[in-house]
């Protein structure tokens, strides 16, 4: 079956929804391809990867950007699209940022650099580009896209059904189209009840899956259980990460987080290369690995819930400022990038110090990163003025 997100990718800038001028799935890559289509330029893409060094960029992107071809579209031009430009950092990208900056200044071809976090790009790279900000796509902008797709696919629909899909995926047009395609499969009419029932069934299935992986299954059984859950590895890792600390403690929790860290790295490679065969390695770590970390079966009932805390981060300027302040402290103390601190260190600290239950660890974290009560409260989820937060800061 054809992926509808590709089938209905905009063919022109005029077809873009919700962005006339960042974050994931708001249309940045689609806008670049639409620009190329409008100008009749062929495209060359280079995605972020572990091997994106100065030599790779100069060899692949340099030749593409500096030279035209007889078949290169209008005027011999072609558009170079470099995705995840904010990830050009660290040992794997030695000299990469400088190479891209030089390339932009020397290129005889148009280039588009795409980034989710503008300020993770080097200052020199930012100054060499003209920035165009993409805002989150509202549910109001998503609904007409879903209506158009339904009409083209010959699917009757209730307006309330599309309203629900748009609201559940507000800011994520790609996710909304994927949900629509999944719900429409085998149906010639889509109702609001179809959407509500599907969401409820999926959630119940995930809870059963969490019970299997976290409480009782061996490594192989846990891996096989993931095949029956209607969630992508990108979603499953968030479910597991949020709920695992409710049953795992101490060394087994630390080992399980190591496996989740490995899974997250494989998911990063999927996003960077669009090679979805890497999903199986992520699944091995987040299911079989997490199950193998368990020392003994976990009895009783646990109140699992959908991932929520970290998905809410970044929705307000004040929240982003607190998050980035702490990430900067972590980055400076550990010699890592801001991106690594935000994505790989801060979530684990939040889980391990949740509500200051591990007081010794929370005190050590506070001292190492020189945090005040406001930021300890942010990481742990405990009230800023509570006695336990105040005493931790004083210690």
mmCIF file of C-alpha atoms in Angstrom:
data_model
loop_
_atom_site.group_PDB
_atom_site.id
_atom_site.type_symbol
_atom_site.label_atom_id
_atom_site.label_comp_id
_atom_site.label_asym_id
_atom_site.label_seq_id
_atom_site.Cartn_x
_atom_site.Cartn_y
_atom_site.Cartn_z
ATOM 1 C CA UNK A 1 0.000 0.000 0.000
ATOM 2 C CA UNK A 2 1.291 3.446 -0.934
ATOM 3 C CA UNK A 3 2.208 5.695 1.982
ATOM 4 C CA UNK A 4 -0.298 8.570 1.870
ATOM 5 C CA UNK A 5 2.218 11.027 3.347
ATOM 6 C CA UNK A 6 4.297 10.526 0.198
ATOM 7 C CA UNK A 7 1.360 10.153 -2.189
ATOM 8 C CA UNK A 8 -0.087 13.495 -1.073
ATOM 9 C CA UNK A 9 3.150 15.402 -0.497
ATOM 10 C CA UNK A 10 2.619 18.994 -1.783
ATOM 11 C CA UNK A 11 3.673 19.475 -5.407
ATOM 12 C CA UNK A 12 3.898 23.247 -5.050
ATOM 13 C CA UNK A 13 4.515 25.839 -2.335
ATOM 14 C CA UNK A 14 0.935 27.018 -2.838
ATOM 15 C CA UNK A 15 -0.297 23.629 -1.565
ATOM 16 C CA UNK A 16 1.463 23.868 1.810
ATOM 17 C CA UNK A 17 -0.875 24.033 4.803
ATOM 18 C CA UNK A 18 -0.308 25.913 8.032
ATOM 19 C CA UNK A 19 3.026 27.530 7.092
ATOM 20 C CA UNK A 20 3.226 30.481 4.765
ATOM 21 C CA UNK A 21 6.614 31.638 5.591
ATOM 22 C CA UNK A 22 10.212 24.218 13.987
ATOM 23 C CA UNK A 23 9.479 21.294 14.740
ATOM 24 C CA UNK A 24 8.950 17.767 13.389
ATOM 25 C CA UNK A 25 6.225 17.164 10.799
ATOM 26 C CA UNK A 26 5.331 20.812 10.114
ATOM 27 C CA UNK A 27 6.316 20.696 6.434
ATOM 28 C CA UNK A 28 9.956 21.791 6.238
ATOM 29 C CA UNK A 29 11.131 18.983 3.948
ATOM 30 C CA UNK A 30 7.906 19.093 1.940
ATOM 31 C CA UNK A 31 8.393 22.836 1.436
ATOM 32 C CA UNK A 32 11.889 22.266 0.064
ATOM 33 C CA UNK A 33 10.625 19.665 -2.404
ATOM 34 C CA UNK A 34 7.695 21.898 -3.363
ATOM 35 C CA UNK A 35 10.108 24.757 -4.089
ATOM 36 C CA UNK A 36 12.135 22.448 -6.320
ATOM 37 C CA UNK A 37 8.978 21.351 -8.133
ATOM 38 C CA UNK A 38 7.878 24.958 -8.696
ATOM 39 C CA UNK A 39 11.287 25.834 -10.170
ATOM 40 C CA UNK A 40 11.659 22.496 -12.013
ATOM 41 C CA UNK A 41 14.890 21.728 -10.174
ATOM 42 C CA UNK A 42 15.990 18.158 -9.468
ATOM 43 C CA UNK A 43 16.928 17.564 -5.832
ATOM 44 C CA UNK A 44 19.851 15.979 -4.031
ATOM 45 C CA UNK A 45 19.344 15.094 -0.351
ATOM 46 C CA UNK A 46 21.897 14.580 2.389
ATOM 47 C CA UNK A 47 20.546 13.497 5.775
ATOM 48 C CA UNK A 48 22.339 13.689 9.098
ATOM 49 C CA UNK A 49 24.225 10.494 9.926
ATOM 50 C CA UNK A 50 27.091 9.269 12.068
ATOM 51 C CA UNK A 51 29.399 9.469 9.039
ATOM 52 C CA UNK A 52 28.674 13.086 8.134
ATOM 53 C CA UNK A 53 32.239 14.347 8.348
ATOM 54 C CA UNK A 54 33.910 17.212 6.524
ATOM 55 C CA UNK A 55 35.155 14.858 3.783
ATOM 56 C CA UNK A 56 31.710 13.345 3.160
ATOM 57 C CA UNK A 57 30.034 16.747 2.965
ATOM 58 C CA UNK A 58 32.638 18.153 0.598
ATOM 59 C CA UNK A 59 32.561 15.076 -1.622
ATOM 60 C CA UNK A 60 28.794 14.523 -1.820
ATOM 61 C CA UNK A 61 27.312 17.962 -1.257
ATOM 62 C CA UNK A 62 30.191 20.003 -2.608
ATOM 63 C CA UNK A 63 30.116 18.591 -6.101
ATOM 64 C CA UNK A 64 26.326 18.755 -6.173
ATOM 65 C CA UNK A 65 26.184 22.383 -5.087
ATOM 66 C CA UNK A 66 29.069 23.794 -7.092
ATOM 67 C CA UNK A 67 28.351 22.240 -10.472
ATOM 68 C CA UNK A 68 25.300 22.089 -12.698
ATOM 69 C CA UNK A 69 24.413 19.493 -15.310
ATOM 70 C CA UNK A 70 22.891 19.566 -18.760
ATOM 71 C CA UNK A 71 19.880 17.721 -17.329
ATOM 72 C CA UNK A 72 19.743 19.754 -14.151
ATOM 73 C CA UNK A 73 16.359 21.350 -14.677
ATOM 74 C CA UNK A 74 15.774 25.031 -15.248
ATOM 75 C CA UNK A 75 19.055 26.712 -16.136
ATOM 76 C CA UNK A 76 21.070 23.671 -15.093
ATOM 77 C CA UNK A 77 20.230 24.295 -11.443
ATOM 78 C CA UNK A 78 19.508 21.663 -8.806
ATOM 79 C CA UNK A 79 18.487 22.024 -5.193
ATOM 80 C CA UNK A 80 20.643 20.536 -2.448
ATOM 81 C CA UNK A 81 18.553 19.672 0.637
ATOM 82 C CA UNK A 82 20.481 18.985 3.833
ATOM 83 C CA UNK A 83 18.211 17.669 6.587
ATOM 84 C CA UNK A 84 18.942 17.764 10.343
ATOM 85 C CA UNK A 85 21.529 20.509 9.912
ATOM 86 C CA UNK A 86 21.317 21.113 13.667
ATOM 87 C CA UNK A 87 22.907 17.696 14.227
ATOM 88 C CA UNK A 88 26.262 18.576 12.663
ATOM 89 C CA UNK A 89 28.246 18.373 15.867
ATOM 90 C CA UNK A 90 30.415 16.025 17.891
ATOM 91 C CA UNK A 91 33.258 13.697 16.913
ATOM 92 C CA UNK A 92 31.307 12.050 14.102
ATOM 93 C CA UNK A 93 30.988 15.386 12.297
ATOM 94 C CA UNK A 94 34.584 16.606 12.525
ATOM 95 C CA UNK A 95 34.794 19.831 10.547
ATOM 96 C CA UNK A 96 31.311 19.263 9.127
ATOM 97 C CA UNK A 97 29.832 22.556 10.276
ATOM 98 C CA UNK A 98 32.745 24.568 8.857
ATOM 99 C CA UNK A 99 32.533 22.617 5.588
ATOM 100 C CA UNK A 100 28.825 23.410 5.201
ATOM 101 C CA UNK A 101 29.406 27.089 6.022
ATOM 102 C CA UNK A 102 32.147 27.315 3.381
ATOM 103 C CA UNK A 103 29.983 25.436 0.903
ATOM 104 C CA UNK A 104 27.073 27.858 1.330
ATOM 105 C CA UNK A 105 29.345 30.824 0.654
ATOM 106 C CA UNK A 106 30.900 29.235 -2.446
ATOM 107 C CA UNK A 107 27.951 27.320 -3.897
ATOM 108 C CA UNK A 108 26.670 28.136 -7.334
ATOM 109 C CA UNK A 109 23.504 26.152 -6.653
ATOM 110 C CA UNK A 110 20.560 26.793 -4.312
ATOM 111 C CA UNK A 111 20.712 25.036 -0.944
ATOM 112 C CA UNK A 112 18.165 24.407 1.805
ATOM 113 C CA UNK A 113 19.291 23.464 5.314
ATOM 114 C CA UNK A 114 16.589 22.008 7.567
ATOM 115 C CA UNK A 115 16.809 22.099 11.361
ATOM 116 C CA UNK A 116 14.486 21.427 14.283
ATOM 117 C CA UNK A 117 16.595 23.459 16.721
ATOM 118 C CA UNK A 118 17.922 26.636 15.087
ATOM 119 C CA UNK A 119 20.304 27.473 17.927
ATOM 120 C CA UNK A 120 21.997 24.065 17.801
ATOM 121 C CA UNK A 121 23.550 25.199 14.508
ATOM 122 C CA UNK A 122 26.863 27.036 14.804
ATOM 123 C CA UNK A 123 26.753 30.838 14.765
ATOM 124 C CA UNK A 124 28.809 30.897 11.565
ATOM 125 C CA UNK A 125 26.376 28.543 9.865
ATOM 126 C CA UNK A 126 23.357 30.573 11.022
ATOM 127 C CA UNK A 127 24.915 33.806 9.761
ATOM 128 C CA UNK A 128 25.569 32.270 6.340
ATOM 129 C CA UNK A 129 21.874 31.448 5.838
ATOM 130 C CA UNK A 130 18.608 33.298 5.542
ATOM 131 C CA UNK A 131 16.328 31.753 8.157
ATOM 132 C CA UNK A 132 12.677 30.894 7.527
ATOM 133 C CA UNK A 133 10.695 29.892 10.616
ATOM 134 C CA UNK A 134 8.101 27.124 10.376
ATOM 135 C CA UNK A 135 5.421 27.082 13.033
ATOM 136 C CA UNK A 136 3.409 24.149 14.337
ATOM 137 C CA UNK A 137 0.544 23.155 12.048
ATOM 138 C CA UNK A 138 -2.767 23.774 13.791
ATOM 139 C CA UNK A 139 -5.661 21.322 13.839
ATOM 140 C CA UNK A 140 -7.576 23.916 11.825
ATOM 141 C CA UNK A 141 -5.001 23.612 9.019
ATOM 142 C CA UNK A 142 -4.875 19.808 9.225
ATOM 143 C CA UNK A 143 -8.620 19.233 8.732
ATOM 144 C CA UNK A 144 -8.842 20.440 5.094
ATOM 145 C CA UNK A 145 -5.886 18.229 4.162
ATOM 146 C CA UNK A 146 -7.665 15.193 5.598
ATOM 147 C CA UNK A 147 -10.882 16.136 3.780
ATOM 148 C CA UNK A 148 -9.043 16.425 0.460
ATOM 149 C CA UNK A 149 -7.419 13.018 0.912
ATOM 150 C CA UNK A 150 -10.728 11.345 1.805
ATOM 151 C CA UNK A 151 -12.394 12.778 -1.288
ATOM 152 C CA UNK A 152 -9.545 11.676 -3.548
ATOM 153 C CA UNK A 153 -9.598 8.191 -2.023
ATOM 154 C CA UNK A 154 -13.386 7.926 -2.339
ATOM 155 C CA UNK A 155 -13.951 7.657 1.429
ATOM 156 C CA UNK A 156 -17.101 9.107 2.979
ATOM 157 C CA UNK A 157 -16.522 10.732 6.341
ATOM 158 C CA UNK A 158 -18.140 12.440 9.285
ATOM 159 C CA UNK A 159 -16.681 15.863 9.991
ATOM 160 C CA UNK A 160 -16.365 14.891 13.658
ATOM 161 C CA UNK A 161 -14.101 11.970 12.702
ATOM 162 C CA UNK A 162 -11.631 14.241 10.924
ATOM 163 C CA UNK A 163 -11.918 16.755 13.762
ATOM 164 C CA UNK A 164 -10.849 14.068 16.251
ATOM 165 C CA UNK A 165 -7.899 12.944 14.129
ATOM 166 C CA UNK A 166 -6.753 16.542 13.655
ATOM 167 C CA UNK A 167 -7.035 17.329 17.380
ATOM 168 C CA UNK A 168 -5.168 14.163 18.396
ATOM 169 C CA UNK A 169 -2.347 15.097 16.009
ATOM 170 C CA UNK A 170 -2.337 18.860 16.454
ATOM 171 C CA UNK A 171 1.010 20.196 15.143
ATOM 172 C CA UNK A 172 1.792 16.868 13.393
ATOM 173 C CA UNK A 173 0.364 16.749 9.868
ATOM 174 C CA UNK A 174 2.325 13.619 8.982
ATOM 175 C CA UNK A 175 0.942 11.808 12.022
ATOM 176 C CA UNK A 176 -2.611 12.859 11.154
ATOM 177 C CA UNK A 177 -2.309 11.506 7.604
ATOM 178 C CA UNK A 178 -0.819 8.246 8.901
ATOM 179 C CA UNK A 179 -3.690 7.865 11.382
ATOM 180 C CA UNK A 180 -6.243 8.590 8.671
ATOM 181 C CA UNK A 181 -4.735 5.935 6.402
ATOM 182 C CA UNK A 182 -4.700 3.342 9.193
ATOM 183 C CA UNK A 183 -8.309 4.067 10.173
ATOM 184 C CA UNK A 184 -9.564 4.107 6.573
ATOM 185 C CA UNK A 185 -8.076 0.731 5.673
ATOM 186 C CA UNK A 186 -10.930 -1.656 4.826
ATOM 187 C CA UNK A 187 -13.572 1.057 5.225
ATOM 188 C CA UNK A 188 -15.489 3.150 2.712
ATOM 189 C CA UNK A 189 -16.936 5.404 5.439
ATOM 190 C CA UNK A 190 -15.215 6.858 8.500
ATOM 191 C CA UNK A 191 -17.186 7.842 11.611
ATOM 192 C CA UNK A 192 -16.269 9.476 14.898
ATOM 193 C CA UNK A 193 -16.980 6.172 16.664
ATOM 194 C CA UNK A 194 -14.332 4.499 14.479
ATOM 195 C CA UNK A 195 -11.733 6.991 15.691
ATOM 196 C CA UNK A 196 -12.677 6.759 19.387
ATOM 197 C CA UNK A 197 -12.845 2.941 19.347
ATOM 198 C CA UNK A 198 -9.514 2.632 17.575
ATOM 199 C CA UNK A 199 -7.814 4.938 20.080
ATOM 200 C CA UNK A 200 -9.266 2.996 23.041
ATOM 201 C CA UNK A 201 -8.314 -0.412 21.603
ATOM 202 C CA UNK A 202 -4.774 0.741 20.857
ATOM 203 C CA UNK A 203 -4.271 2.078 24.384
ATOM 204 C CA UNK A 204 -5.591 -1.099 26.005
ATOM 205 C CA UNK A 205 -3.271 -3.129 23.788
ATOM 206 C CA UNK A 206 -0.281 -1.092 24.904
ATOM 207 C CA UNK A 207 -1.117 -1.629 28.585
ATOM 208 C CA UNK A 208 -1.184 -5.407 28.049
ATOM 209 C CA UNK A 209 2.121 -5.123 26.230
ATOM 210 C CA UNK A 210 3.711 -3.166 29.093
ATOM 211 C CA UNK A 211 2.591 -5.847 31.532
ATOM 212 C CA UNK A 212 4.224 -8.485 29.346
ATOM 213 C CA UNK A 213 7.551 -6.716 28.842
ATOM 214 C CA UNK A 214 8.021 -5.135 32.256
ATOM 215 C CA UNK A 215 6.532 -7.767 34.551
ATOM 216 C CA UNK A 216 6.784 -11.310 33.234
ATOM 217 C CA UNK A 217 8.067 -12.113 29.735
ATOM 218 C CA UNK A 218 11.471 -13.423 28.786
ATOM 219 C CA UNK A 219 13.506 -11.646 26.113
ATOM 220 C CA UNK A 220 12.121 -13.591 23.132
ATOM 221 C CA UNK A 221 8.512 -13.421 24.319
ATOM 222 C CA UNK A 222 8.821 -9.678 24.928
ATOM 223 C CA UNK A 223 10.135 -9.146 21.407
ATOM 224 C CA UNK A 224 7.326 -11.211 19.879
ATOM 225 C CA UNK A 225 4.735 -9.291 21.916
ATOM 226 C CA UNK A 226 5.827 -6.065 20.236
ATOM 227 C CA UNK A 227 4.681 -7.444 16.872
ATOM 228 C CA UNK A 228 1.056 -7.364 18.052
ATOM 229 C CA UNK A 229 1.077 -3.744 19.241
ATOM 230 C CA UNK A 230 -0.125 -1.101 16.808
ATOM 231 C CA UNK A 231 2.589 1.399 17.748
ATOM 232 C CA UNK A 232 5.853 2.348 16.078
ATOM 233 C CA UNK A 233 9.145 1.905 17.973
ATOM 234 C CA UNK A 234 9.292 5.721 18.287
ATOM 235 C CA UNK A 235 6.061 5.595 20.305
ATOM 236 C CA UNK A 236 6.777 2.379 22.199
ATOM 237 C CA UNK A 237 10.042 3.650 23.634
ATOM 238 C CA UNK A 238 8.164 6.555 25.240
ATOM 239 C CA UNK A 239 5.560 4.213 26.758
ATOM 240 C CA UNK A 240 8.286 1.966 28.181
ATOM 241 C CA UNK A 241 10.470 4.829 29.410
ATOM 242 C CA UNK A 242 7.629 6.501 31.309
ATOM 243 C CA UNK A 243 6.246 3.322 32.906
ATOM 244 C CA UNK A 244 9.291 1.113 33.508
ATOM 245 C CA UNK A 245 10.450 2.996 36.672
ATOM 246 C CA UNK A 246 7.144 2.098 38.345
ATOM 247 C CA UNK A 247 8.326 -1.526 38.608
ATOM 248 C CA UNK A 248 12.092 -1.465 38.085
ATOM 249 C CA UNK A 249 14.469 -0.141 40.724
ATOM 250 C CA UNK A 250 18.168 0.107 41.460
ATOM 251 C CA UNK A 251 20.539 -1.862 39.257
ATOM 252 C CA UNK A 252 17.857 -3.419 37.061
ATOM 253 C CA UNK A 253 16.510 0.067 36.298
ATOM 254 C CA UNK A 254 20.004 1.276 35.378
ATOM 255 C CA UNK A 255 20.572 -1.734 33.093
ATOM 256 C CA UNK A 256 17.155 -1.276 31.478
ATOM 257 C CA UNK A 257 17.922 2.392 30.796
ATOM 258 C CA UNK A 258 21.157 1.319 29.088
ATOM 259 C CA UNK A 259 19.075 -0.777 26.699
ATOM 260 C CA UNK A 260 16.668 2.126 26.137
ATOM 261 C CA UNK A 261 19.648 4.363 25.385
ATOM 262 C CA UNK A 262 20.822 1.867 22.755
ATOM 263 C CA UNK A 263 17.313 1.763 21.296
ATOM 264 C CA UNK A 264 17.189 5.551 21.122
ATOM 265 C CA UNK A 265 20.473 5.640 19.207
ATOM 266 C CA UNK A 266 19.079 3.205 16.621
ATOM 267 C CA UNK A 267 15.928 5.314 16.318
ATOM 268 C CA UNK A 268 18.168 8.327 15.733
ATOM 269 C CA UNK A 269 19.813 6.476 12.865
ATOM 270 C CA UNK A 270 16.382 5.750 11.392
ATOM 271 C CA UNK A 271 15.479 9.446 11.504
ATOM 272 C CA UNK A 272 18.833 10.408 10.039
ATOM 273 C CA UNK A 273 18.961 7.894 7.179
ATOM 274 C CA UNK A 274 15.282 6.957 6.667
ATOM 275 C CA UNK A 275 16.498 3.332 6.765
ATOM 276 C CA UNK A 276 13.653 1.645 8.622
ATOM 277 C CA UNK A 277 15.445 -1.693 8.783
ATOM 278 C CA UNK A 278 17.199 -0.202 11.837
ATOM 279 C CA UNK A 279 13.872 -0.352 13.683
ATOM 280 C CA UNK A 280 14.473 -4.025 14.454
ATOM 281 C CA UNK A 281 17.643 -3.196 16.388
ATOM 282 C CA UNK A 282 15.773 -0.548 18.365
ATOM 283 C CA UNK A 283 12.996 -3.066 19.079
ATOM 284 C CA UNK A 284 15.509 -5.693 20.239
ATOM 285 C CA UNK A 285 16.896 -3.288 22.839
ATOM 286 C CA UNK A 286 13.667 -1.716 24.087
ATOM 287 C CA UNK A 287 11.776 -5.027 24.416
ATOM 288 C CA UNK A 288 14.108 -8.007 24.763
ATOM 289 C CA UNK A 289 16.755 -5.885 26.482
ATOM 290 C CA UNK A 290 14.363 -4.339 29.003
ATOM 291 C CA UNK A 291 12.853 -7.754 29.778
ATOM 292 C CA UNK A 292 16.321 -9.262 30.230
ATOM 293 C CA UNK A 293 17.235 -6.523 32.727
ATOM 294 C CA UNK A 294 14.517 -7.749 35.108
ATOM 295 C CA UNK A 295 15.918 -9.801 38.008
ATOM 296 C CA UNK A 296 12.625 -11.533 38.848
ATOM 297 C CA UNK A 297 8.954 -11.452 37.779
ATOM 298 C CA UNK A 298 6.976 -8.464 39.029
ATOM 299 C CA UNK A 299 3.681 -9.303 40.684
ATOM 300 C CA UNK A 300 0.636 -7.229 41.443
ATOM 301 C CA UNK A 301 -1.078 -4.477 39.488
ATOM 302 C CA UNK A 302 0.626 -1.286 38.353
ATOM 303 C CA UNK A 303 -1.134 1.881 37.228
ATOM 304 C CA UNK A 304 0.461 2.443 33.833
ATOM 305 C CA UNK A 305 -0.304 5.583 31.872
ATOM 306 C CA UNK A 306 0.435 7.122 28.482
ATOM 307 C CA UNK A 307 3.637 9.137 28.136
ATOM 308 C CA UNK A 308 2.869 12.714 28.979
ATOM 309 C CA UNK A 309 5.510 14.646 30.914
ATOM 310 C CA UNK A 310 8.202 15.014 28.274
ATOM 311 C CA UNK A 311 5.740 15.477 25.423
ATOM 312 C CA UNK A 312 4.612 18.639 27.198
ATOM 313 C CA UNK A 313 8.083 20.150 27.306
ATOM 314 C CA UNK A 314 8.735 23.032 24.977
ATOM 315 C CA UNK A 315 5.107 24.171 24.771
ATOM 316 C CA UNK A 316 5.843 27.438 26.560
ATOM 317 C CA UNK A 317 8.785 29.813 26.496
ATOM 318 C CA UNK A 318 9.211 29.593 30.278
ATOM 319 C CA UNK A 319 9.375 25.795 30.138
ATOM 320 C CA UNK A 320 11.900 25.857 27.308
ATOM 321 C CA UNK A 321 14.046 28.364 29.194
ATOM 322 C CA UNK A 322 14.141 26.162 32.304
ATOM 323 C CA UNK A 323 14.876 23.049 30.259
ATOM 324 C CA UNK A 324 17.658 24.738 28.314
ATOM 325 C CA UNK A 325 19.217 26.258 31.443
ATOM 326 C CA UNK A 326 19.491 22.796 33.015
ATOM 327 C CA UNK A 327 20.687 21.255 29.743
ATOM 328 C CA UNK A 328 23.440 23.874 29.532
ATOM 329 C CA UNK A 329 24.576 23.011 33.067
ATOM 330 C CA UNK A 330 24.635 19.309 32.158
ATOM 331 C CA UNK A 331 26.462 19.961 28.882
ATOM 332 C CA UNK A 332 29.140 22.099 30.549
ATOM 333 C CA UNK A 333 29.703 19.641 33.399
ATOM 334 C CA UNK A 334 29.870 16.528 31.219
ATOM 335 C CA UNK A 335 31.461 17.847 28.037
ATOM 336 C CA UNK A 336 28.504 16.963 25.813
ATOM 337 C CA UNK A 337 26.367 18.987 23.419
ATOM 338 C CA UNK A 338 23.171 20.755 24.452
ATOM 339 C CA UNK A 339 21.236 18.380 22.211
ATOM 340 C CA UNK A 340 22.701 15.322 23.938
ATOM 341 C CA UNK A 341 22.012 16.821 27.364
ATOM 342 C CA UNK A 342 18.370 17.491 26.482
ATOM 343 C CA UNK A 343 17.620 14.209 24.744
ATOM 344 C CA UNK A 344 19.799 11.634 26.474
ATOM 345 C CA UNK A 345 20.630 12.895 29.975
ATOM 346 C CA UNK A 346 17.812 15.106 31.228
ATOM 347 C CA UNK A 347 14.972 12.563 30.709
ATOM 348 C CA UNK A 348 16.882 9.917 32.685
ATOM 349 C CA UNK A 349 17.638 12.337 35.518
ATOM 350 C CA UNK A 350 13.953 13.252 35.689
ATOM 351 C CA UNK A 351 12.948 9.606 35.964
ATOM 352 C CA UNK A 352 15.590 8.635 38.518
ATOM 353 C CA UNK A 353 14.901 11.657 40.758
ATOM 354 C CA UNK A 354 11.105 11.645 40.317
ATOM 355 C CA UNK A 355 9.489 13.409 43.298
ATOM 356 C CA UNK A 356 12.901 13.298 45.028
ATOM 357 C CA UNK A 357 12.295 9.675 46.075
ATOM 358 C CA UNK A 358 15.998 8.923 45.685
ATOM 359 C CA UNK A 359 17.137 11.771 47.918
ATOM 360 C CA UNK A 360 20.849 10.942 47.792
ATOM 361 C CA UNK A 361 20.862 10.966 43.994
ATOM 362 C CA UNK A 362 18.804 14.181 43.870
ATOM 363 C CA UNK A 363 21.231 15.936 46.228
ATOM 364 C CA UNK A 364 24.184 14.751 44.125
ATOM 365 C CA UNK A 365 22.507 15.983 40.922
ATOM 366 C CA UNK A 366 21.735 19.360 42.488
ATOM 367 C CA UNK A 367 25.317 19.820 43.636
ATOM 368 C CA UNK A 368 26.946 18.627 40.407
ATOM 369 C CA UNK A 369 24.920 20.949 38.193
ATOM 370 C CA UNK A 370 24.559 23.796 40.735
ATOM 371 C CA UNK A 371 20.764 23.876 40.493
ATOM 372 C CA UNK A 372 18.452 26.083 42.521
ATOM 373 C CA UNK A 373 15.008 25.139 43.855
ATOM 374 C CA UNK A 374 13.228 26.207 40.664
ATOM 375 C CA UNK A 375 15.285 23.867 38.513
ATOM 376 C CA UNK A 376 15.257 20.973 40.985
ATOM 377 C CA UNK A 377 11.471 21.286 40.960
ATOM 378 C CA UNK A 378 11.460 21.213 37.154
ATOM 379 C CA UNK A 379 13.532 18.019 36.947
ATOM 380 C CA UNK A 380 11.891 16.098 39.792
ATOM 381 C CA UNK A 381 8.297 17.249 39.410
ATOM 382 C CA UNK A 382 8.136 18.213 43.104
ATOM 383 C CA UNK A 383 6.823 21.598 44.191
ATOM 384 C CA UNK A 384 9.439 24.350 44.293
ATOM 385 C CA UNK A 385 8.450 25.489 47.786
ATOM 386 C CA UNK A 386 8.116 22.030 49.342
ATOM 387 C CA UNK A 387 10.313 21.188 52.310
ATOM 388 C CA UNK A 388 12.046 18.321 50.511
ATOM 389 C CA UNK A 389 13.132 20.489 47.569
ATOM 390 C CA UNK A 390 14.293 23.287 49.853
ATOM 391 C CA UNK A 391 16.271 20.883 52.059
ATOM 392 C CA UNK A 392 17.899 19.257 49.010
ATOM 393 C CA UNK A 393 19.064 22.649 47.725
ATOM 394 C CA UNK A 394 20.403 23.577 51.165
ATOM 395 C CA UNK A 395 22.342 20.297 51.401
#
